[in-house]
PDB file of C-alpha atoms in Angstrom:
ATOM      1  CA  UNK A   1      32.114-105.245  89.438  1.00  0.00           C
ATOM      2  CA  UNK A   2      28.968-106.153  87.299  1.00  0.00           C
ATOM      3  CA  UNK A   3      26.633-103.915  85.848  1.00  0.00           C
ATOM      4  CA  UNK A   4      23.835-103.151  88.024  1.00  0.00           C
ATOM      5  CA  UNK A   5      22.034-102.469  85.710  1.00  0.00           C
ATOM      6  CA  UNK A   6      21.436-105.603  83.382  1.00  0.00           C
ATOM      7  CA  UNK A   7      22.152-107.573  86.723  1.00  0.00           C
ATOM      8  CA  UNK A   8      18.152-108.179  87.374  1.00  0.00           C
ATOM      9  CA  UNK A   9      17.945-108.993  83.814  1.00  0.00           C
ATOM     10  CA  UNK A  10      20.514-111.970  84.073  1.00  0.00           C
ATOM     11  CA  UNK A  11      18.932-113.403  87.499  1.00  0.00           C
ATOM     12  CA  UNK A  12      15.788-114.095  85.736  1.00  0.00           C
ATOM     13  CA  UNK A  13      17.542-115.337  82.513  1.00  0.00           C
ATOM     14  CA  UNK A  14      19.451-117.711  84.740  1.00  0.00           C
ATOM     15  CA  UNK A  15      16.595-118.499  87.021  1.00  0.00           C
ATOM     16  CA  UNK A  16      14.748-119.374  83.941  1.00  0.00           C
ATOM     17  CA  UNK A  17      17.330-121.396  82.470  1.00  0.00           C
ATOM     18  CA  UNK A  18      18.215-123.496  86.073  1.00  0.00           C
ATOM     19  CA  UNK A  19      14.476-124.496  86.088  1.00  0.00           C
ATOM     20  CA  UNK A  20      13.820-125.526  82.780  1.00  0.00           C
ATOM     21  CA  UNK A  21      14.531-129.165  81.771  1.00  0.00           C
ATOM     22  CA  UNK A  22      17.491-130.055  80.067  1.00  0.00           C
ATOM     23  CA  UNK A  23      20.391-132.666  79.838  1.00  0.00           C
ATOM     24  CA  UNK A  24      21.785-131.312  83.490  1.00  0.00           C
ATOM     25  CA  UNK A  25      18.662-131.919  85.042  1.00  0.00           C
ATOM     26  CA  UNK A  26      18.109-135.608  83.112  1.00  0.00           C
ATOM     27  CA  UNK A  27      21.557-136.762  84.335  1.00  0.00           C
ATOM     28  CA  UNK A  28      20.874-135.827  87.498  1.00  0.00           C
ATOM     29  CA  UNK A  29      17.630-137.160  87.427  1.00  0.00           C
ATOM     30  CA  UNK A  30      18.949-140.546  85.920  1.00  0.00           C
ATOM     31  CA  UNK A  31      21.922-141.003  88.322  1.00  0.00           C
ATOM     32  CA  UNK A  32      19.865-140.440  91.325  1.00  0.00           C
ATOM     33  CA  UNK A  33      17.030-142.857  90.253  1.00  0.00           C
ATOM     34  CA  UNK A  34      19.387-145.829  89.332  1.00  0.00           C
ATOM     35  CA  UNK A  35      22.097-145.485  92.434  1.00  0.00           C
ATOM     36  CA  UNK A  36      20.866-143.042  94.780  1.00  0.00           C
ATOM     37  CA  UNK A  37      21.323-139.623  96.338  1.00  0.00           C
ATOM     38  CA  UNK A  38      24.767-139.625  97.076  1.00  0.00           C
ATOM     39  CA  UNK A  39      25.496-140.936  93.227  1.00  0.00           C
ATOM     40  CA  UNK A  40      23.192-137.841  92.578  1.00  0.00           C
ATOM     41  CA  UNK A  41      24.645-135.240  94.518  1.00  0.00           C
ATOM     42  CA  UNK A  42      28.500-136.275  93.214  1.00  0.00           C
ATOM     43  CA  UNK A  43      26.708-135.868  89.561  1.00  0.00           C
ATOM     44  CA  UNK A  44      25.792-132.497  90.409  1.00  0.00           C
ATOM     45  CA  UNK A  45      29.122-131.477  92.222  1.00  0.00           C
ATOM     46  CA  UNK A  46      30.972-132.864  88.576  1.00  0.00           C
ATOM     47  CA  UNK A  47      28.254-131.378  86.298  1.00  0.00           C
ATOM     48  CA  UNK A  48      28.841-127.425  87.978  1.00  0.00           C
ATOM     49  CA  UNK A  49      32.589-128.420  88.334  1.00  0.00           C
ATOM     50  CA  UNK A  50      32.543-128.893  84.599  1.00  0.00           C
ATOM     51  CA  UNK A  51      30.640-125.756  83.698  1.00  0.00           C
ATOM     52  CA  UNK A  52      32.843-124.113  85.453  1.00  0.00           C
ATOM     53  CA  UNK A  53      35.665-125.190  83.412  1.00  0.00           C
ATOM     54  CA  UNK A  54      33.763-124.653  80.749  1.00  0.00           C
ATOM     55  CA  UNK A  55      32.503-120.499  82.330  1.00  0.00           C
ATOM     56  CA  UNK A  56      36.552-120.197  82.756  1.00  0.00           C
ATOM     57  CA  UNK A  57      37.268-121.060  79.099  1.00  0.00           C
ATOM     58  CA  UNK A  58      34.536-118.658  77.487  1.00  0.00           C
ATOM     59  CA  UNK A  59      36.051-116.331  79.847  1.00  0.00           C
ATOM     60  CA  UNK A  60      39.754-117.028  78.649  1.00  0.00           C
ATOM     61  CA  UNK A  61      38.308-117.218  75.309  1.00  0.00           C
ATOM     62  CA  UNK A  62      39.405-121.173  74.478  1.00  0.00           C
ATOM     63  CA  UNK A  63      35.629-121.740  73.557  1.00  0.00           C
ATOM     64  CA  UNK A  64      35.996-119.668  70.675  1.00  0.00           C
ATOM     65  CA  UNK A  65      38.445-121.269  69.651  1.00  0.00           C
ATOM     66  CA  UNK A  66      36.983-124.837  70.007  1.00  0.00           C
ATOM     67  CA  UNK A  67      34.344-122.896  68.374  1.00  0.00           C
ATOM     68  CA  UNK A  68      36.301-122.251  65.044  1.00  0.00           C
ATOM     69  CA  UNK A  69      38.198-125.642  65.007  1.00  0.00           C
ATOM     70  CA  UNK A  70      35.371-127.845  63.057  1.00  0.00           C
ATOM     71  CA  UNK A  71      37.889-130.868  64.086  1.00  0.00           C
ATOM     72  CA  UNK A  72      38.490-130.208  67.848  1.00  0.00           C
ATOM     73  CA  UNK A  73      34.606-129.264  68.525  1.00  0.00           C
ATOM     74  CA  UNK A  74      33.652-132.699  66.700  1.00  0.00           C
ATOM     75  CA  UNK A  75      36.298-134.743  68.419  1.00  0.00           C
ATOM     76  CA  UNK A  76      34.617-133.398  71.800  1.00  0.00           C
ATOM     77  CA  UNK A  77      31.303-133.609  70.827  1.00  0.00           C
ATOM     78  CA  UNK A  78      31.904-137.405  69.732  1.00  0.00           C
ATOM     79  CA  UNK A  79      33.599-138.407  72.722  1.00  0.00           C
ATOM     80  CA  UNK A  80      30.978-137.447  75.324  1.00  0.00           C
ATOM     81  CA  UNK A  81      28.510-138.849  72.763  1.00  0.00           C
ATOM     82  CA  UNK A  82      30.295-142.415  73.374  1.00  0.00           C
ATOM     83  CA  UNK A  83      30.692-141.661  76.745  1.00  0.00           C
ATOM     84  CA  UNK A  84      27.032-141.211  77.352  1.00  0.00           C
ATOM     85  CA  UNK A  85      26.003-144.156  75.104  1.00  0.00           C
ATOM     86  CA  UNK A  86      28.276-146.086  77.285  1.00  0.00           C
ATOM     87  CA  UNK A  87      26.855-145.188  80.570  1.00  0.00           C
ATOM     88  CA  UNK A  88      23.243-146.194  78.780  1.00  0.00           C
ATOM     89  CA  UNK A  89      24.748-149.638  77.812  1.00  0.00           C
ATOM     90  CA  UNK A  90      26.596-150.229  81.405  1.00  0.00           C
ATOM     91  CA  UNK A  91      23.344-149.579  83.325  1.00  0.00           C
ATOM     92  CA  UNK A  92      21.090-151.899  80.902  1.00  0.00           C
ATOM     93  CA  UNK A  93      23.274-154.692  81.746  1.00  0.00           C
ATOM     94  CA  UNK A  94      22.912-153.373  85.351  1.00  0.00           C
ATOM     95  CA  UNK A  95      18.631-153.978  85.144  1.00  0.00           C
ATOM     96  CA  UNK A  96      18.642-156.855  87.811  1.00  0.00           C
ATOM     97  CA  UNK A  97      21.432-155.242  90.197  1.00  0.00           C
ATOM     98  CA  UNK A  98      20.404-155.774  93.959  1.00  0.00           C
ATOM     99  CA  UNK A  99      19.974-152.294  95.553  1.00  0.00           C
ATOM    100  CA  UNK A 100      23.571-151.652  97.550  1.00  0.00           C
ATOM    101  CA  UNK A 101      24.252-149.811 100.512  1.00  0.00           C
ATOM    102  CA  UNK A 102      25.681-146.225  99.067  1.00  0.00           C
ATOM    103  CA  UNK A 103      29.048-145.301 100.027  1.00  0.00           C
ATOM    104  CA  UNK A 104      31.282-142.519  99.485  1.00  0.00           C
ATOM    105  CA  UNK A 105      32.669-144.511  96.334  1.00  0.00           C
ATOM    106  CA  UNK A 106      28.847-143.482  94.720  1.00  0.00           C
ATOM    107  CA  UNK A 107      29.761-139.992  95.480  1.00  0.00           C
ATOM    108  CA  UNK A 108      32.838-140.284  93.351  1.00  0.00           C
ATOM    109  CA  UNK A 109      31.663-142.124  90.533  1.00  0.00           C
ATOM    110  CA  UNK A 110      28.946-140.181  89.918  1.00  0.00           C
ATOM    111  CA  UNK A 111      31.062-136.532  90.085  1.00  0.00           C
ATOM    112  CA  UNK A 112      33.505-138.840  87.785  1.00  0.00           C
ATOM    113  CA  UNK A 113      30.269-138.863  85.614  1.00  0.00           C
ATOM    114  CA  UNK A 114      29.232-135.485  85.869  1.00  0.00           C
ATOM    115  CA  UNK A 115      32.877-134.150  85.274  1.00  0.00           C
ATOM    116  CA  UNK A 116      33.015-135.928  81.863  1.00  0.00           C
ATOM    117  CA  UNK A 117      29.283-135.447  80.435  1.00  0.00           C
ATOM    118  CA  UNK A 118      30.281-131.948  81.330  1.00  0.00           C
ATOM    119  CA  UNK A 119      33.662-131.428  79.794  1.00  0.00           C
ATOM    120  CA  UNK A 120      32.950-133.496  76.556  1.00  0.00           C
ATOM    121  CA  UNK A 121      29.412-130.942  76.058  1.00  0.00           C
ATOM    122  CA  UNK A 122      31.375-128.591  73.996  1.00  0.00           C
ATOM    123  CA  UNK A 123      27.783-126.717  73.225  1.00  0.00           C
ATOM    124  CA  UNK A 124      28.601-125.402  77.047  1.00  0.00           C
ATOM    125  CA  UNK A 125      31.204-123.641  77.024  1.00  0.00           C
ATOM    126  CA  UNK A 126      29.421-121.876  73.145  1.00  0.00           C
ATOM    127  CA  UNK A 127      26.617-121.529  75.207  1.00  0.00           C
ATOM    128  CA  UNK A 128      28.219-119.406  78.002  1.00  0.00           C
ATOM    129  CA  UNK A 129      30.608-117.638  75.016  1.00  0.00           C
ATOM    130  CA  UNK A 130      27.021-116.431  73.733  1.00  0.00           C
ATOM    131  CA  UNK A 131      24.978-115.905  77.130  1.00  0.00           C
ATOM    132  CA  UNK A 132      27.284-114.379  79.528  1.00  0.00           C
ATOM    133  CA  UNK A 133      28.975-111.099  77.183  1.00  0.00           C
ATOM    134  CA  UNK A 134      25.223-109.902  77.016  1.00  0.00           C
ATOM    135  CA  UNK A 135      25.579-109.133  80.505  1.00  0.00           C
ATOM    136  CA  UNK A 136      29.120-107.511  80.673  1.00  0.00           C
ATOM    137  CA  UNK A 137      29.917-104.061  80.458  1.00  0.00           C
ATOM    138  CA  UNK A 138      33.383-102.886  79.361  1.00  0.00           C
ATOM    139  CA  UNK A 139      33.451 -99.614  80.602  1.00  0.00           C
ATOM    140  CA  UNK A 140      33.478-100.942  84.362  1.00  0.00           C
ATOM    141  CA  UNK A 141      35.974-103.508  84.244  1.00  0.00           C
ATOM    142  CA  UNK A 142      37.615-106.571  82.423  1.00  0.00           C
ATOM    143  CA  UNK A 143      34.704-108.360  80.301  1.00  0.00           C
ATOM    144  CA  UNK A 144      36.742-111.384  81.592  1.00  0.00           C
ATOM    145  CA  UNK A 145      36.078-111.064  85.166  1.00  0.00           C
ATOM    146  CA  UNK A 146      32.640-110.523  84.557  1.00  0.00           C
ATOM    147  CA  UNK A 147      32.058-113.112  82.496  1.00  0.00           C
ATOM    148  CA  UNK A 148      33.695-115.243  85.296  1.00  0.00           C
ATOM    149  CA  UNK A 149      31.270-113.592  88.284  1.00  0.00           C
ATOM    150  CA  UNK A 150      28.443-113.866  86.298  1.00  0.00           C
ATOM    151  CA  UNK A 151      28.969-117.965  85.571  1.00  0.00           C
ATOM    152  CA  UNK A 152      30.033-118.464  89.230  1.00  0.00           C
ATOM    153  CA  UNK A 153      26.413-116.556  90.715  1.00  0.00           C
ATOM    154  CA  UNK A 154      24.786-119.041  87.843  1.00  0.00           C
ATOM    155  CA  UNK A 155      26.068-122.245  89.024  1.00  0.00           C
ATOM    156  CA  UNK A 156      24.975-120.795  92.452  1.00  0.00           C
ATOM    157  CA  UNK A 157      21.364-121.207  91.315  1.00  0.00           C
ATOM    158  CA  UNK A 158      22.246-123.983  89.297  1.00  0.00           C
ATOM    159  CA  UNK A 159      23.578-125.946  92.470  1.00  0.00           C
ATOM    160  CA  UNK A 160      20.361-125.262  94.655  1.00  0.00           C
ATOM    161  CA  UNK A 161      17.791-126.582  91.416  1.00  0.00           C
ATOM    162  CA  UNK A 162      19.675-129.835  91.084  1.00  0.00           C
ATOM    163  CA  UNK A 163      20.589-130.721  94.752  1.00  0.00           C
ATOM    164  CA  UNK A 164      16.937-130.334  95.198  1.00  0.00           C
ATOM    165  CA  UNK A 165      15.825-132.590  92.398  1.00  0.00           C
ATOM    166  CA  UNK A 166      19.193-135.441  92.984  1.00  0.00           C
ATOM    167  CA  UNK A 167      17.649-135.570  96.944  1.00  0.00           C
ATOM    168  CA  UNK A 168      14.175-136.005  96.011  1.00  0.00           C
ATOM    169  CA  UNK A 169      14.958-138.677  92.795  1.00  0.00           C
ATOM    170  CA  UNK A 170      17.330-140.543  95.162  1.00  0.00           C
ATOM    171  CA  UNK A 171      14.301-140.518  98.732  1.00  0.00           C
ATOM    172  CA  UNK A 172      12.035-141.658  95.405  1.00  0.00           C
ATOM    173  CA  UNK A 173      14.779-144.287  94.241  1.00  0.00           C
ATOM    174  CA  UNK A 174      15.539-145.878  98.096  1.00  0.00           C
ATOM    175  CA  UNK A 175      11.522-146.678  98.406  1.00  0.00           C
ATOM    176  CA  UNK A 176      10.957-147.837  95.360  1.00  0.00           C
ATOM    177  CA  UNK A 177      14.265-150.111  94.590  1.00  0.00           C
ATOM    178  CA  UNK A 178      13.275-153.021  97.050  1.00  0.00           C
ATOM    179  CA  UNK A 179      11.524-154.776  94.840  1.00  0.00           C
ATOM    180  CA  UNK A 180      12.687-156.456  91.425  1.00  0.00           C
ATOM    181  CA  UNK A 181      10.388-154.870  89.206  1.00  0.00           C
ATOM    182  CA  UNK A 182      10.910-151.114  90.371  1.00  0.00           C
ATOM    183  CA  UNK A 183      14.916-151.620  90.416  1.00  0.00           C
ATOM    184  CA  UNK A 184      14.442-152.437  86.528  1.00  0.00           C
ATOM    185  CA  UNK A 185      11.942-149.637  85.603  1.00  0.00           C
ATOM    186  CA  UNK A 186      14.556-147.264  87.006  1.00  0.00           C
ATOM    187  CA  UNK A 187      17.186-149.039  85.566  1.00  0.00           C
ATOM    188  CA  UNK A 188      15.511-148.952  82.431  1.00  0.00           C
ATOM    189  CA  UNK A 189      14.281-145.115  82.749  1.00  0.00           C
ATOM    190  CA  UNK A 190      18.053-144.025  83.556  1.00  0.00           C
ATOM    191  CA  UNK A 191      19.361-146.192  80.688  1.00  0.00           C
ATOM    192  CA  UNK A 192      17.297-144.703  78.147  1.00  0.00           C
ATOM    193  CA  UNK A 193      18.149-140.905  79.672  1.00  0.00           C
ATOM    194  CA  UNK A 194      21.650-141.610  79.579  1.00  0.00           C
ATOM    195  CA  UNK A 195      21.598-142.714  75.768  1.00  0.00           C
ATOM    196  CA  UNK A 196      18.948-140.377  74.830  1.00  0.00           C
ATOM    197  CA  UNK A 197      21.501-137.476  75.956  1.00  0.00           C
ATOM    198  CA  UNK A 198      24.454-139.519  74.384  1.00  0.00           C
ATOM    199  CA  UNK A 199      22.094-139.753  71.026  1.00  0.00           C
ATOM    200  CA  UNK A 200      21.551-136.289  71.113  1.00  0.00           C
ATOM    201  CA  UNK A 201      24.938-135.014  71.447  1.00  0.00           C
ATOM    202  CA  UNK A 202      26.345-137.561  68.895  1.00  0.00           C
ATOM    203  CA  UNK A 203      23.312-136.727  66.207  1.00  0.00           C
ATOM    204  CA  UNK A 204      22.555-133.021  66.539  1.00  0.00           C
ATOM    205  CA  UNK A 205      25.503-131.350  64.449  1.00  0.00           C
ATOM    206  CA  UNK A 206      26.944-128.543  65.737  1.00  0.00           C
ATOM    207  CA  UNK A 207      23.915-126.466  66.220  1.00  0.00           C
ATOM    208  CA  UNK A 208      22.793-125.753  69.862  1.00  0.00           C
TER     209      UNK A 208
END
C-alpha cells in the first residue's frame, strides 16, 4: 500500500531523476559505444540489479549503517573507485580492437560490470535511505515495504530511460566502428567516462 497521496509527487521526482544525466546513464552510454548493444543492455540489467540491492538495504536499514561506519563506506567507495579506473585503463589498451561479432558473453560481462559499479556506489543505497522515506507513510503500512515498492516502480522507469539510450549508443556504435579511426574515438570517449566516474567516486569524499 503506498500513499496515494504523495504517489504523483514521487513519479515526477523519479521521472526527473531517470532523465537527468548521471553516472548510470554514462556507463551505459560508455559500454554501449565501445562493445555494443548487447554489452549495453547487460550494463543496464547489472546497474538496476544493483540498485536494487542497494533499494533492499535502505529498506532493511544496512545503508545506515554503512552510513555510520566511516571505514566500511570508504572501503566501498574505494573499491568501485579502482574498479572503474580499471575498466578506463582496460579499454585504453583496447583503442585498436577490431569490432567483434557480439555474443551472449557481451551480455554477461557487461551486467558483470553494471553489478559491481553498482554495488561498490555506496552513495546509492544513502541516496535511496534519503529519497524514498519522503514518500512513505507509517500509518498505512510497514515503511519497509514501501520503501521497497517505491524503489521497484523507480527502477521500472529507470529500466525504460536506459534500454532506450544502451539501443540507440550501441545502432550508433555498429555504424560507426568499421573504420579505425571511429573504433578509437569511442574507445577513447568510453575510456575517459569510465575513469571520469572512477575519479569521481575515488575523489569526492563522502558527500553526495
Amino acid at each position: 500500500m503506498l500513499d496515494l497521496s504523495l504517489f504523483p509527487l514521487f513519479l515526477a521526482a523519479g521521472l526527473a531523476l531517470a532523465l537527468s544525466p548521471g553516472p548510470d546513464m554514462a556507463f551505459t552510454l560508455a559500454t554501449s559505444a565501445s562493445r555494443g548493444p548487447r554489452a549495453g543492455l547487460g550494463a543496464v540489467a547489472g546497474i538496476i540489479t544493483g540498485g536494487l540491492i542497494w533499494t533492499l538495504a535502505a529498506a532493511a536499514g544496512l545503508a545506515a549503517l554503512i552510513a555510520t561506519s566511516e571505514h566500511a563506506l570508504t572501503v566501498v567507495r574505494y573499491g568501485g573507485g579502482v574498479y572503474l579506473v580499471w575498466l578506463a585503463i582496460r579499454t585504453l589498451r583496447a583503442l585498436d580492437a577490431p569490432m567483434q561479432a557480439q555474443s551472449a558473453r557481451d551480455a554477461l560481462h557487461g551486467f558483470r560490470q553494471g553489478l559491481m559499479t553498482n554495488l561498490l556506489n555506496p552513495k546509492i543505497g544513502l541516496f535511496f535511505l534519503a529519497l524514498l522515506p519522503q514518500f512513505t507513510n507509517p500509518e498505512i503500512g510497514p515503511v519497509w515495504l514501501q520503501m521497497l515498492t517505491l524503489g521497484l516502480i523507480f527502477f521500472a522507469m529507470g529500466t525504460i530511460v536506459l534500454t532506450i539510450v544502451a539501443l540507440a549508443a550501441g545502432a550508433a556504435r555498429d555504424r560507426l566502428a568499421r573504420s579505425a579511426a571511429s573504433r578509437r574515438v569511442l574507445n577513447g570517449l568510453a575510456a575517459t567516462a569510465f575513469g571520469g566516474l572512477g575519479l569521481r567516486l575515488l575523489f569526492s569524499g563522502n558527500t553526495a
